[in-house]
XYZ file of C-alpha atoms in Angstrom:
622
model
C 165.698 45.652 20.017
C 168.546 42.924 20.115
C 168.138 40.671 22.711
C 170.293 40.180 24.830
C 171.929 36.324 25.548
C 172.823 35.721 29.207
C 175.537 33.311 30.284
C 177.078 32.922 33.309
C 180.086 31.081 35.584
C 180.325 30.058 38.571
C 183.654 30.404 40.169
C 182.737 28.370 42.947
C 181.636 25.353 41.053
C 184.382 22.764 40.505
C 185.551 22.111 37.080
C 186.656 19.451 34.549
C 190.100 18.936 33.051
C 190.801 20.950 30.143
C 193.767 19.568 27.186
C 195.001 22.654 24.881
C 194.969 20.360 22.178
C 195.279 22.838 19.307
C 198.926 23.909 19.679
C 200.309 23.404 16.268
C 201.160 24.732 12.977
C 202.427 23.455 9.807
C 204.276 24.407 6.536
C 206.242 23.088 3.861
C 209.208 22.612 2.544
C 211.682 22.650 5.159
C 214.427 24.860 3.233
C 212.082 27.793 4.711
C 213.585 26.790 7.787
C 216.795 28.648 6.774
C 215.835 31.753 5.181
C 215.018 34.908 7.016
C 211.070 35.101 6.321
C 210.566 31.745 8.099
C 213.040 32.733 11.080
C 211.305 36.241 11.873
C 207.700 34.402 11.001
C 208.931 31.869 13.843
C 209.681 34.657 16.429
C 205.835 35.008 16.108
C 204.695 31.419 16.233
C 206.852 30.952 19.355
C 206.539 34.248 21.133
C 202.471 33.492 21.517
C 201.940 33.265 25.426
C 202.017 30.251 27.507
C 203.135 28.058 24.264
C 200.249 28.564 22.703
C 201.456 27.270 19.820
C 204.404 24.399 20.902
C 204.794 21.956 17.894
C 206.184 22.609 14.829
C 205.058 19.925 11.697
C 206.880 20.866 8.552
C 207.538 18.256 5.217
C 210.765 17.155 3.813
C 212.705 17.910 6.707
C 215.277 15.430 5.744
C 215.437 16.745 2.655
C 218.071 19.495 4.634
C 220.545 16.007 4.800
C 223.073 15.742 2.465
C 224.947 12.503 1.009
C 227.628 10.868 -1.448
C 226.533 7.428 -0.318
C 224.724 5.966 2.758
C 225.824 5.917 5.532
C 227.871 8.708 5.083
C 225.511 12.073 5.664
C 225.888 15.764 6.310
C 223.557 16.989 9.164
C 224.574 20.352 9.149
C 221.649 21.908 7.694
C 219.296 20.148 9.405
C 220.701 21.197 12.427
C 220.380 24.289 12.015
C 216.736 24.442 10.910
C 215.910 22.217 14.220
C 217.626 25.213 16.030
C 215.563 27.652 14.999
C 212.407 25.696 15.958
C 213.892 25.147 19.412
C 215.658 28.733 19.606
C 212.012 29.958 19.257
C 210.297 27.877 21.892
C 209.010 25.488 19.327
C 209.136 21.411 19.325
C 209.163 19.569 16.014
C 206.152 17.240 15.593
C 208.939 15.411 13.288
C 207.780 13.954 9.678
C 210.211 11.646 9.276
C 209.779 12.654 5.595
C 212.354 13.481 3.265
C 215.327 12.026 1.131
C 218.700 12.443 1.574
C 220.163 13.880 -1.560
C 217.675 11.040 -3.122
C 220.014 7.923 -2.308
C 216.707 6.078 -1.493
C 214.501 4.589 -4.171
C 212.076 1.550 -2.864
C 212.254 -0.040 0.960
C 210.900 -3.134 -0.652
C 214.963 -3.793 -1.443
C 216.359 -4.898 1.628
C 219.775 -3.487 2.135
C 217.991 0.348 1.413
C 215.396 -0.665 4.219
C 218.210 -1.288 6.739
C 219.915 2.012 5.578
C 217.009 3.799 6.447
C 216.690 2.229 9.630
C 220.712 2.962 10.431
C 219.964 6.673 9.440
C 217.050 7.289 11.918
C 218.927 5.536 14.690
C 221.760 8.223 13.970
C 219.387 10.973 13.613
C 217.368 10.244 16.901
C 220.972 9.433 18.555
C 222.500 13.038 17.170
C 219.177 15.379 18.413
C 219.249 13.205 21.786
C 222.773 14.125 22.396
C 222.478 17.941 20.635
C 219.053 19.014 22.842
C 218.667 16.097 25.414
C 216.992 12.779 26.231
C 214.220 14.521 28.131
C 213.385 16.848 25.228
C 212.917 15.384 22.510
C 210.900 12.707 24.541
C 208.143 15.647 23.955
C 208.732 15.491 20.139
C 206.187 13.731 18.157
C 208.044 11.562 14.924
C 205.427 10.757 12.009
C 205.555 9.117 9.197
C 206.159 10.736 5.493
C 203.310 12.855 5.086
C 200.192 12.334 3.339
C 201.615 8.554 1.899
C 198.393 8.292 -0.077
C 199.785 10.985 -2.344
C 203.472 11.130 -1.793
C 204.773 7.946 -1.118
C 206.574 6.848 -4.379
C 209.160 4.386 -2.659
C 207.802 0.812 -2.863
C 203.874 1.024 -2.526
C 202.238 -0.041 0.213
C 204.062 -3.130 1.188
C 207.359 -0.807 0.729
C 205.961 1.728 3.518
C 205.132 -0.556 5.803
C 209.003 -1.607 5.835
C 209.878 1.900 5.978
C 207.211 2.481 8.849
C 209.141 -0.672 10.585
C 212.672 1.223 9.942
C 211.010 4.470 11.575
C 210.070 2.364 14.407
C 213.236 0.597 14.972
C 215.325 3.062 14.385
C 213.707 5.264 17.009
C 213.877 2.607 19.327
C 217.552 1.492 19.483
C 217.997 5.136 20.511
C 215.263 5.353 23.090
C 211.880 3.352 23.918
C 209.860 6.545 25.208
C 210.365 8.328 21.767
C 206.676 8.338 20.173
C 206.090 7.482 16.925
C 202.966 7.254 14.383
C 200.758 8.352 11.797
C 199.960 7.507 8.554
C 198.849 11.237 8.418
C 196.865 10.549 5.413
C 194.289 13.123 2.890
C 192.124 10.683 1.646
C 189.218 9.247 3.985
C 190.211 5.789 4.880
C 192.446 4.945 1.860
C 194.325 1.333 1.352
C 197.440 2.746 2.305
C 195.712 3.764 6.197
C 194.160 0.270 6.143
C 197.021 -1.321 5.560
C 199.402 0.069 7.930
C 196.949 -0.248 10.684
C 196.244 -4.018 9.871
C 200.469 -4.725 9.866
C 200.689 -2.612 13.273
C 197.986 -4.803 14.869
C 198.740 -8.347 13.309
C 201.640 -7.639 10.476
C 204.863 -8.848 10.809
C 207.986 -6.844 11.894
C 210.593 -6.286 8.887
C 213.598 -5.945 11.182
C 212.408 -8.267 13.984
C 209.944 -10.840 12.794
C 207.576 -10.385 15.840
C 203.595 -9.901 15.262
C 202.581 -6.649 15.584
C 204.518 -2.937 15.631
C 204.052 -0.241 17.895
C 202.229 2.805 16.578
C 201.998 5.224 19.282
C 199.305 7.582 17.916
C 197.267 7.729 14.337
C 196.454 10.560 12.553
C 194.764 11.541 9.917
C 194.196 14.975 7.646
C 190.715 16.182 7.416
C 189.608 19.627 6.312
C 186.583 21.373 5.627
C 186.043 21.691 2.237
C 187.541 21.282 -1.178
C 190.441 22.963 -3.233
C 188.402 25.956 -5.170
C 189.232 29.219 -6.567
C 186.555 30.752 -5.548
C 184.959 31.797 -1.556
C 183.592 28.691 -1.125
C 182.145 28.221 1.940
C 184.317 25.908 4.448
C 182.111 23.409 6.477
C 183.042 23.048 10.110
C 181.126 20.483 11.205
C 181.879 17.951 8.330
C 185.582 18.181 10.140
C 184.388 16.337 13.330
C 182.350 13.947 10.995
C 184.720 12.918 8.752
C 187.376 12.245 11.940
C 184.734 9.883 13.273
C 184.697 7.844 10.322
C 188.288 7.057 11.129
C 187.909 6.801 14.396
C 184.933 4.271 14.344
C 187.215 2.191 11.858
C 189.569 1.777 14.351
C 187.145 0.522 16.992
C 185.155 -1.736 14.511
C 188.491 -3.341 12.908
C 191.681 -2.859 15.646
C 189.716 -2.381 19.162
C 193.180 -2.572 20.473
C 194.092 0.811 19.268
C 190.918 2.216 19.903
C 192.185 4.375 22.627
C 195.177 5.942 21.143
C 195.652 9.097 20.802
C 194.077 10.773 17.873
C 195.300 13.318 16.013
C 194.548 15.593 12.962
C 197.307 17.528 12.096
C 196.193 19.473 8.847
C 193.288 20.488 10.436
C 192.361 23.228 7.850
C 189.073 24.435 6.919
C 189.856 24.349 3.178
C 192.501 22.729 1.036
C 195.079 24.211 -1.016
C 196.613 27.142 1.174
C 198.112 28.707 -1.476
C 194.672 29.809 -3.324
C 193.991 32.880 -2.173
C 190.449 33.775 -0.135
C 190.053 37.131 0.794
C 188.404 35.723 4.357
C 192.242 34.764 4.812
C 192.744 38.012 6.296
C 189.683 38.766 7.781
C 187.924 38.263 11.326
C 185.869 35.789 9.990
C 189.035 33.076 9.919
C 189.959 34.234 13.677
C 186.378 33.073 14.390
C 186.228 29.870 12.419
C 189.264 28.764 14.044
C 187.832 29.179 17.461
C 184.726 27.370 16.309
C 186.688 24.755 15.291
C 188.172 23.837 18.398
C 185.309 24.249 20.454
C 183.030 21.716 18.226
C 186.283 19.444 18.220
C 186.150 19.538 22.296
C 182.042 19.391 22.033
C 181.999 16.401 19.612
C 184.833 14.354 19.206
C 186.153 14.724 23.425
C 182.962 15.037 25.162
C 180.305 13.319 23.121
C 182.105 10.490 21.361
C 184.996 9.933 24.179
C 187.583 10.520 21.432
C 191.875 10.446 23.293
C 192.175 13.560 20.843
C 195.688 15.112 21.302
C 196.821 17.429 18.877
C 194.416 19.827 16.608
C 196.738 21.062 14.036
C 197.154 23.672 11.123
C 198.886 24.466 7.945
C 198.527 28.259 8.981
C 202.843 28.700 9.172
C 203.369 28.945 5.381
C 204.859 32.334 4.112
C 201.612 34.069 2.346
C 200.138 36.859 1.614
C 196.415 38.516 2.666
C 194.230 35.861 1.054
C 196.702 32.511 1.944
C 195.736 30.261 4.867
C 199.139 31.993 6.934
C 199.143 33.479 10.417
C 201.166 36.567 8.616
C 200.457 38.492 5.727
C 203.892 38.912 3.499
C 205.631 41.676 1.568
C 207.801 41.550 -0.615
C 208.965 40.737 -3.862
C 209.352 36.936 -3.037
C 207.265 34.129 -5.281
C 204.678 32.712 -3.347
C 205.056 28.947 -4.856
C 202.198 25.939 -4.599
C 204.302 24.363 -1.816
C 204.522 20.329 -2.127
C 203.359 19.390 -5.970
C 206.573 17.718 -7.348
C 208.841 18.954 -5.048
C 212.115 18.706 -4.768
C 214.954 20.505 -2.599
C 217.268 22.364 -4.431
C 220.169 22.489 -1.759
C 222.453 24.883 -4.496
C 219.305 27.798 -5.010
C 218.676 27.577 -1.024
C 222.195 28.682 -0.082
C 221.776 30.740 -2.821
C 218.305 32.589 -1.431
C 220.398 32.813 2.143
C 222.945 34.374 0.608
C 221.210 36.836 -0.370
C 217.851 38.037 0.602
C 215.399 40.066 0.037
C 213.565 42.628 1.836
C 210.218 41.761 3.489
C 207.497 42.856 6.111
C 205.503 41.028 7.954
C 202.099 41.644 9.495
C 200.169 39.880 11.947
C 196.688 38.385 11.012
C 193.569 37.946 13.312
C 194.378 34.061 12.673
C 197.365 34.250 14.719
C 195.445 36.576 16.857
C 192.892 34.606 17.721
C 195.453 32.094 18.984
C 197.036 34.641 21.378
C 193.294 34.159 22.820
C 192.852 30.834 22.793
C 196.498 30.871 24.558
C 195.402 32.510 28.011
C 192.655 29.995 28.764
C 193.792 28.028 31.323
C 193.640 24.481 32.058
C 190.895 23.669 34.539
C 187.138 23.964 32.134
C 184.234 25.779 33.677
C 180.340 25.461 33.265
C 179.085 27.990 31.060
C 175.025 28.294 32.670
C 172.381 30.573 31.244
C 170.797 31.147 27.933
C 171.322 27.719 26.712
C 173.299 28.234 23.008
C 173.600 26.605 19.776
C 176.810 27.616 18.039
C 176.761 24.905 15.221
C 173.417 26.358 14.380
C 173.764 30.188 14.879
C 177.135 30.791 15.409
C 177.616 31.629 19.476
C 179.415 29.761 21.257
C 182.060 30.261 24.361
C 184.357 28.319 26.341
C 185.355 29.140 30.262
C 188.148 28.278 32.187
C 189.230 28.842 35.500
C 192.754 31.080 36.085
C 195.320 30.865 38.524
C 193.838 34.338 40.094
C 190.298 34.339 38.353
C 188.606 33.187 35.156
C 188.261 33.873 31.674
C 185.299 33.138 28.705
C 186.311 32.720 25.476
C 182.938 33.839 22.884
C 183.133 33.461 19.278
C 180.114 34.127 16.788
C 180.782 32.251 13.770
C 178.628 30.741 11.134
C 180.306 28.623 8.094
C 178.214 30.987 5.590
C 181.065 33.548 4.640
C 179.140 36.601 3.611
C 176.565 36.548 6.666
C 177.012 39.422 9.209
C 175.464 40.675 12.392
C 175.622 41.586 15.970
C 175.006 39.689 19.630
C 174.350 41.517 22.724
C 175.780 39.414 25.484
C 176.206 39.643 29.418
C 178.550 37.365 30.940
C 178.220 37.192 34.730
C 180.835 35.686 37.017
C 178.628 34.045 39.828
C 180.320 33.708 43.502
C 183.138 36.270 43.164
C 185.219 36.652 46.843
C 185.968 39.810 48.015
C 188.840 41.783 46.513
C 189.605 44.089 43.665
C 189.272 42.951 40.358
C 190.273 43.815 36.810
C 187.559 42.919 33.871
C 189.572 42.862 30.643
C 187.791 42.409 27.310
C 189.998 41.332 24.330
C 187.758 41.537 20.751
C 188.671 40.656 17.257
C 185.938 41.845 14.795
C 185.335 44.273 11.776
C 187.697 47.287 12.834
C 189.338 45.538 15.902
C 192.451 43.001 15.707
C 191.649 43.852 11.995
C 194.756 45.491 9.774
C 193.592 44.354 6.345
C 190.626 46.534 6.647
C 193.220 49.442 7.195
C 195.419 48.377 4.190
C 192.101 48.361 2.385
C 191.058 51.235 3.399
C 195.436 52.366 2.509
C 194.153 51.646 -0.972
C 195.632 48.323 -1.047
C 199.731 48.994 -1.488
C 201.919 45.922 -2.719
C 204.282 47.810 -0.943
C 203.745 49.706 2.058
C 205.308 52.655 3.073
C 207.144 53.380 6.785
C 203.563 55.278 7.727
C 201.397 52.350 6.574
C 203.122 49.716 7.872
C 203.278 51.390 11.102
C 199.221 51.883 10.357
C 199.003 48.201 9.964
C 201.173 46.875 12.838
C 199.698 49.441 15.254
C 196.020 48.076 14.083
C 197.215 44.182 14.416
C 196.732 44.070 17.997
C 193.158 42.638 19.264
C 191.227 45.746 20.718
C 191.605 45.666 24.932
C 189.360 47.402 27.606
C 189.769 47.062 31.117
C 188.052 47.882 33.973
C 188.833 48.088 37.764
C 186.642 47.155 40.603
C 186.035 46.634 43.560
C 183.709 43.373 44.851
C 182.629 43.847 49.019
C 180.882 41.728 51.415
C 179.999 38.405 50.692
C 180.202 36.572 47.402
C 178.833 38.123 44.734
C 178.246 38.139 40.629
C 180.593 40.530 38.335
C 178.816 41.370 35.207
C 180.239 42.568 31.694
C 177.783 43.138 28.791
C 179.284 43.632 25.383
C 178.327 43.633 21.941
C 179.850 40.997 19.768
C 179.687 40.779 15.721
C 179.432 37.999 13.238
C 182.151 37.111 12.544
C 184.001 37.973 15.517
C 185.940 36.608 18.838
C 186.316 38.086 22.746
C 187.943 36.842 25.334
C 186.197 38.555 28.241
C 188.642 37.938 31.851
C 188.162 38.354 35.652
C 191.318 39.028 37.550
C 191.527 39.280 41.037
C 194.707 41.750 42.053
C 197.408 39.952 43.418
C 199.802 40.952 46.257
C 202.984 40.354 43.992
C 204.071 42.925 41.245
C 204.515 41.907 37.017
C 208.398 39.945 37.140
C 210.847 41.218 34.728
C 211.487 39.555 31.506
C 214.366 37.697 30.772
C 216.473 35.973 27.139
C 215.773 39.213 24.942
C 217.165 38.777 21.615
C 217.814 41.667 19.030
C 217.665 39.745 15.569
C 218.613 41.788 12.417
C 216.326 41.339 9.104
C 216.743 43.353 5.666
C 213.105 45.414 5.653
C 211.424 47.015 2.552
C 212.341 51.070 1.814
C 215.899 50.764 2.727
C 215.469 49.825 5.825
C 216.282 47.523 8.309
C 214.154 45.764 11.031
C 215.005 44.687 14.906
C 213.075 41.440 15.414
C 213.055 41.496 18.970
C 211.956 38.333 20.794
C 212.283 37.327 24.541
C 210.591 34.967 27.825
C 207.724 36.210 29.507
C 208.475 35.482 33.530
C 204.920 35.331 34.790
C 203.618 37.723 37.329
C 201.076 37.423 40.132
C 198.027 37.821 37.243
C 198.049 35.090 34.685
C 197.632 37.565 32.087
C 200.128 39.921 31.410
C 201.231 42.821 28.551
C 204.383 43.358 27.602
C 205.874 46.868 26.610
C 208.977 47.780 24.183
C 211.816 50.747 25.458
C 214.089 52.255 23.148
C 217.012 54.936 23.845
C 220.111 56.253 22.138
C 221.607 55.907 25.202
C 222.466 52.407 27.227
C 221.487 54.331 30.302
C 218.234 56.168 28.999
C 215.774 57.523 29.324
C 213.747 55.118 28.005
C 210.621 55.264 25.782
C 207.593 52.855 24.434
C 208.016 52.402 21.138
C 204.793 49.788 20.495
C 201.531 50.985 20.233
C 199.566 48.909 21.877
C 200.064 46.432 24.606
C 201.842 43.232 23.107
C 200.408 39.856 24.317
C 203.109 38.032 22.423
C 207.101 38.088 23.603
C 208.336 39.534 20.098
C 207.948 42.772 18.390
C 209.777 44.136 15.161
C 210.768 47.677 15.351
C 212.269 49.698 12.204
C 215.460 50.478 13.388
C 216.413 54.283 13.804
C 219.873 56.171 11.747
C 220.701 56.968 15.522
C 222.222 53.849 17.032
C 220.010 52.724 20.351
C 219.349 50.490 22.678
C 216.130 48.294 24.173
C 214.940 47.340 26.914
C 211.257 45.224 27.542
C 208.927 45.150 30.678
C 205.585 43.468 31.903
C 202.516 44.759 33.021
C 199.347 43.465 34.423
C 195.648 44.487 34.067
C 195.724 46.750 37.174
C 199.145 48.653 34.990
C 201.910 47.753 37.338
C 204.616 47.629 35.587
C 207.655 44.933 36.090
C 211.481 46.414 35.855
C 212.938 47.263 32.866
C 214.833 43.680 31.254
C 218.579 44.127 30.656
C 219.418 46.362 27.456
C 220.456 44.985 24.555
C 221.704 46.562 21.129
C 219.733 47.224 18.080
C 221.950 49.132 16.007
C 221.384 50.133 12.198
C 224.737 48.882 10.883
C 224.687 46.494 7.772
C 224.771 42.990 9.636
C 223.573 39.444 8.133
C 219.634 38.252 9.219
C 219.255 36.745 12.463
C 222.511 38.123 14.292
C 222.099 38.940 17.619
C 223.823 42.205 18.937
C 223.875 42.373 22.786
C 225.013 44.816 24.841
């Protein structure tokens, strides 16, 4: 018989501050930016609850900026693809990566060092005035990414005049605007000893002063090596390998010792275009999970690591077996994404011009985000059977809600091919008096889990209306909830479930609140061409909060602005977007929230999602 493993939380107990740290994603190049697969995979990224995912880190982003000659540079492009991040609730973490229609060619010449330095004051001067001082305070700017690889503009004593340019430039605009990196791939290479040695004791290019701000360093470390086959990702060599950076800095600049730290390609293999079938599977939802939590264990708790952002290269387009939060299809060539790149501004308003037809389907990746999302920000004790995730795979993570509590379990072991099952009561210890909804959110073989359904579809390039509704209607992780009602004095709630390898659950306690779901507000109908003829409402829209901290959202179509309504999703969204295959019959939609007890908010104002031929991304309101 399985035994079972016993853990338990006391609500009572005061807890410890807990950073989200994890809230990124990545891609490259930045033309995707423009084109309608990246805009409706954005509605995604964004709509994940309580920002769950808020930055935004994508390459050659000033590769979008035009020019005949400096000083003389058209913006318009990049403005719009800084739009779309912000239209969707997303901040940049800004590379300031890029080349404006190549004018530059080595910041060891002087006059193209004080170009570059002109440009960023414009560019930091045009977003401050387009989306305000105060926001883009919360932007991070980096340095060109990865410069042991991609820096071909003047070496190392060339990048350290470009990393004084960056700097400047920034600051004529405004002091608070944060800047760093050297984001590198390589474990401590020249070029990340160098540009830490000229922060701390260098000489400033522009200014002659000793020393140069850098107001965070990060580095890219993954979990195991480029490979076209499974090969086995090692977690824990993540956390290792960021120590050996970090303990450089201590040993050789003390002074920055205590900046913030950052990996922002976090990935647990390199090369996200090689496909692994685990890609699509439970088993990455887990991982990911894992991840954090030994980042949090490790780097935060043990070593007293400032770690602020955990980031991922999961926002490329992709298909099953690439490292994306959405699976892709369509007839679109899935390219290796940065090796010799270049921007080719003529084929890109060429590709918007015209696009093709695509579906998109949510991954247990992107899934197991949505989880990660409603933990709150106030850490709990987890008491009990004592565990050892890094050895066989359990682990969990509590945190205390506005109205309750919730435990985040994953089972996870690096070892791809291993399976199995826990048996697990979680008990809430010193529970007041009141009624109380247990939800239990689970990700595992069959649950959260649509590639097993295409699988089991028999594996179409192209889905038809049926299976993509199959597959959207199995994206969703599997919920049960439970009502009850805890009397007299305080008390423990209990909730046993069984939880495979590889999977995640997110088990919650919610006490019932005296205030009904609020109505959501800022829905958007966006337009995208969808494969068999048709065409798809993107719908996408801001959650209001409620009296529970944990709320579903539902989708209402009619012919008719004035109804009756009907849900059209089939399952409870936790995420503010949903696409919808538009009907021949012209209609209208409207979206509500709902809480764990099912009170449901009022309806949202209706907005239009007619069938007519329209371009991607317009917005037809009522």
């Amino acid at each position: 018989m399985q035994p079972v493993t016993n853990l338990r939380v006391d609500m009572d107990r005061a807890g410890t501050e807990f950073s989200r740290f994890w809230r990124s994603t990545g891609f490259s190049p930045a033309e995707l930016l423009l084109e309608p697969e990246m805009r409706q995979t954005l509605a995604y990224v964004g709509g994940v609850p309580n920002r769950g995912i808020e930055f935004l880190r994508v390459h050659y982003m000033l590769d979008l900026v035009t020019a005949q000659r400096f000083g003389h540079y058209d913006w318009s492009r990049l403005d719009r693809a800084l739009e779309v991040m912000v239209e969707h609730r997303l901040k940049p973490f800004f590379e300031l990566m890029g080349n404006p229609s190549y004018l530059f060619t080595d910041f060891n010449n002087r006059d193209q060092a004080y170009h570059w330095r002109d440009f960023v004051t414009a560019l930091a001067e045009r977003y401050r005035d387009r989306f305000s001082a105060d926001e883009i305070r919360t932007w991070y700017f980096e340095t060109w990414n990865e410069p042991d690889i991609w820096w071909k503009l003047g070496g190392e004593a060339g990048f350290n005049n470009y990393y004084d340019a960056c700097s400047e430039g920034l600051r004529a605009v405004d002091p608070a605007l944060r800047f760093g990196g050297p984001g590198v791939a390589r474990r401590l290479p020249p070029i990340f000893k160098s540009l830490l040695a000229h922060c701390d004791t260098g000489e400033n290019f522009f200014t002659g002063e000793i020393g140069v701000r850098i107001d965070f360093i990060s580095v890219h470390e993954k979990g195991a090596r480029k490979h076209v086959e499974d090969l086995t990702p090692n977690s824990l060599s993540i956390c290792r390998h960021e120590m050996m950076a970090v303990d450089y800095v201590r040993q050789n600049h003390p002074r920055f010792a205590s900046l913030p730290f950052i990996n922002n390609e976090c990935d647990p293999q390199i090369g996200w275009h090689i496909p692994h079938t685990w890609h699509a599977m439970p088993y990455f939802a887990a991982l990911a999970a894992k991840i954090i939590d030994q980042h949090q264990r490790i780097l935060i708790d043990r070593e007293g690591v400032n770690y602020a952002v955990l980031s991922n290269d999961n926002g490329f387009i992709g298909r099953w077996g690439q490292r994306t939060h959405l699976c892709y299809f369509g007839q679109r060539e899935i390219l290796a994404a940065q090796a010799e790149h270049r921007t080719d501004i003529s084929a890109l308003d060429a590709r918007i011009a015209a696009p093709k037809p695509f579906e998109l389907v949510k991954k247990p990746a992107l899934s197991a985000m949505e989880l990660m999302a409603l933990l709150g920000e106030e850490r709990l004790a987890v008491k009990g059977d004592a565990l050892d995730p890094d050895t066989d795979g359990l682990g969990a993570l509590a945190t205390r809600l506005p109205d309750g509590a919730a435990v985040l379990l994953y089972n996870s072991v690096d070892r791809i091919w291993v399976s199995g099952t826990r048996s697990i009561r979680v008990a809430f210890d010193s529970v007041r008096p009141g009624t109380y909804a247990i939800a239990t959110f689970r990700i595992q073989n069959g649950m959260g889990d649509p590639f097993t359904v295409w699988e089991e579809l028999g594996g179409p390039d192209i889905p038809g209306p049926d299976e993509l509704d199959a597959l959207r209607a199995a994206q969703e992780p599997e919920l049960s909830i439970e009502t009850i009602r805890v009397g007299g004095s305080h008390r423990p709630v209990e909730r046993m479930l069984e939880l495979a390898l590889p999977g995640i659950a997110l088990v919650a306690l919610i006490e019932r609140s005296a205030s009904a779901p609020k109505v959501p507000t800022q829905l958007t109908v966006r337009h995208y061409p969808g494969l068999n003829d048709a065409t798809n409402a993107v719908l996408f829209w801001q959650g209001e909060g409620q009296g529970s901290s944990i709320e579903l959202f539902d989708v209402l179509w009619s012919p008719d602005q004035e109804g009756p309504y009907e849900v059209v999703n089939p399952a409870g969204l936790l995420s503010s977007v949903f696409v919808h295959r538009l009907n021949t019959v012209p209609g209208y939609y409207r979206v509500r929230s709902r809480d764990l007890f099912g009170r449901t908010s009022e309806l949202s104002s209706a907005v239009s999602g007619c069938a007519e031929d329209v371009e991607p991304g317009i917005v037809r309101a009522a």
